[in-house]
CSV table of C-alpha atoms in Angstrom, one decimal:
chain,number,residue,atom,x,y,z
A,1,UNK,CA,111.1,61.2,81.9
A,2,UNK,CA,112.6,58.7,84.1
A,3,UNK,CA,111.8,57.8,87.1
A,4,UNK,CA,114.1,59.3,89.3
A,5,UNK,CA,113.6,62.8,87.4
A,6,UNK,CA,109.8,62.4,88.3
A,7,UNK,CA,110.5,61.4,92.1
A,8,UNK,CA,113.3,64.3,92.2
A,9,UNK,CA,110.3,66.8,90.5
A,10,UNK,CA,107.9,65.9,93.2
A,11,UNK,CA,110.3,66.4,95.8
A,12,UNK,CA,111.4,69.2,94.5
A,13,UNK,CA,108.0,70.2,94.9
A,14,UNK,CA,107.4,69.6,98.2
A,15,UNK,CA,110.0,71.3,99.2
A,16,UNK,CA,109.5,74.4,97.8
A,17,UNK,CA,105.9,74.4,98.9
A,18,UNK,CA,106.9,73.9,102.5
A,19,UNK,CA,109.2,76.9,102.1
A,20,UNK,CA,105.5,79.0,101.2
A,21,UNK,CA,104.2,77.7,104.3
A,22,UNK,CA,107.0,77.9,106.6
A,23,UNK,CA,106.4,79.1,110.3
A,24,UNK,CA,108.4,80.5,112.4
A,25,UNK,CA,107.3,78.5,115.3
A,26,UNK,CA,108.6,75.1,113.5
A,27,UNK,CA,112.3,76.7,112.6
A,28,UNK,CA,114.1,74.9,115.2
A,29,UNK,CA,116.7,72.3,113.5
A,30,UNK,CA,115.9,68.7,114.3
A,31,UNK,CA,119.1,66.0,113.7
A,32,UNK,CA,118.5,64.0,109.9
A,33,UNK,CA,121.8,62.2,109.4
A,34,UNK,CA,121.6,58.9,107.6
A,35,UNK,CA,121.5,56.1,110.1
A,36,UNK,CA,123.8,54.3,108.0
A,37,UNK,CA,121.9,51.0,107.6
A,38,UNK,CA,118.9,49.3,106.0
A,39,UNK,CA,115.2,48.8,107.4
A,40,UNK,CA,116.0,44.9,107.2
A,41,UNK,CA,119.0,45.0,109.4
A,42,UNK,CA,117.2,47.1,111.7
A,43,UNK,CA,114.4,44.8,111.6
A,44,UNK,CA,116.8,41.9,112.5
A,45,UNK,CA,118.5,44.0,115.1
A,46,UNK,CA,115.2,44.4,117.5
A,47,UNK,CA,113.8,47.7,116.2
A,48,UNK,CA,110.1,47.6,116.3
A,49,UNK,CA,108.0,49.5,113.9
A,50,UNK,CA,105.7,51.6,115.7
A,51,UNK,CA,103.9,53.8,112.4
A,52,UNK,CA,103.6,53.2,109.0
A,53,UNK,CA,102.0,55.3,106.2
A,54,UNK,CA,101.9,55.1,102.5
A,55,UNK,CA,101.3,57.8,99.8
A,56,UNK,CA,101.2,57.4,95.8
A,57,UNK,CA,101.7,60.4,93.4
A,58,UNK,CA,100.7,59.6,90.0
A,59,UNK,CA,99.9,62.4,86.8
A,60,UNK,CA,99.5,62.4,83.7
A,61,UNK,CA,100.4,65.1,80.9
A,62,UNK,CA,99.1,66.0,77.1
A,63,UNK,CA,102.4,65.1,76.0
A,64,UNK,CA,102.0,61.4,77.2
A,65,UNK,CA,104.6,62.0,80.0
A,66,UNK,CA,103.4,60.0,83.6
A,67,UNK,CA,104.5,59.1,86.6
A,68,UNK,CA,102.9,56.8,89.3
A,69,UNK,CA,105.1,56.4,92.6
A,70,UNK,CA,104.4,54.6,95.3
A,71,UNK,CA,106.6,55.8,99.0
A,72,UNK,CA,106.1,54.0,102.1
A,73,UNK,CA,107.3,55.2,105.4
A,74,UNK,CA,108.2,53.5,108.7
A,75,UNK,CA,109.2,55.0,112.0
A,76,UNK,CA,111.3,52.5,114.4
A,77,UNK,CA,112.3,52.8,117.8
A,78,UNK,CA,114.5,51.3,120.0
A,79,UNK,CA,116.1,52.0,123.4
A,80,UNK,CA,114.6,55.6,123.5
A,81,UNK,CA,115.9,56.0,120.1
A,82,UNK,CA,113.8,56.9,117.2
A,83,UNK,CA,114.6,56.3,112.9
A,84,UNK,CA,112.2,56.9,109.9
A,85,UNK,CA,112.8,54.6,106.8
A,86,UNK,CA,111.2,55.5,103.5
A,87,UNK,CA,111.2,53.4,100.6
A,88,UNK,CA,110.0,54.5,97.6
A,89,UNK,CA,108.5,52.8,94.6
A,90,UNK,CA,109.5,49.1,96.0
A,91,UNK,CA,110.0,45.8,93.0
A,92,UNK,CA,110.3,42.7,94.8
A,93,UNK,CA,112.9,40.9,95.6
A,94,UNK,CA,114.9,43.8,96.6
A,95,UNK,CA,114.0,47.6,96.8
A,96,UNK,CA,117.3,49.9,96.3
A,97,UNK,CA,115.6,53.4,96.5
A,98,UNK,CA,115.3,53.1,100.2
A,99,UNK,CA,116.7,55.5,103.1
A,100,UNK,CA,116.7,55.7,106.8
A,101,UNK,CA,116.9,58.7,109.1
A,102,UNK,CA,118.2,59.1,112.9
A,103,UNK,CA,116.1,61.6,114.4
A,104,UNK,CA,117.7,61.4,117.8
């Protein structure tokens, strides 16, 4: 499997497990519209990381088939304004599978 197939399994995944454990209480819509822009230019642009988290799925299978990805996250603020970044499975120089979030 490639790599995007496995990262677009475990999403898959995720998603349909938070559809099991959906409450009513959290059904109200929150804005997710890409911001448009990268986490360096909003880096350069005064945005100050205030959380950071990392997570790494990895499995293996019988029929030799694995996957080990590695997804960190980053919220910024700014002016009362607030944007998550994740970037997923990161190769210096330059990561491309990378996307950023406005929440507000």
């Amino acid at each position: 499997m490639t790599m995007r197939i496995k990262i677009a399994f475990a999403t898959i995944s995720l998603v349909l497990m938070s559809f099991l454990f959906h409450s009513p209480a959290y059904s109200i819509s929150t804005k997710w519209e890409d911001a448009g822009v990268s986490l360096s230019s909003l880096l350069n642009s005064n945005w100050q990381v205030i959380a950071h988290s990392t997570s790494r799925v990895a499995a293996n299978s019988n029929a030799g088939n694995s996957f080990d990805v590695k997804s960190f996250t980053f919220l910024l603020t700014k002016s009362g304004k607030f944007i998550l970044c994740n970037v997923e499975g990161p190769t210096p120089p330059v990561a491309t599978d990378t996307g950023c979030r406005k929440l507000n």
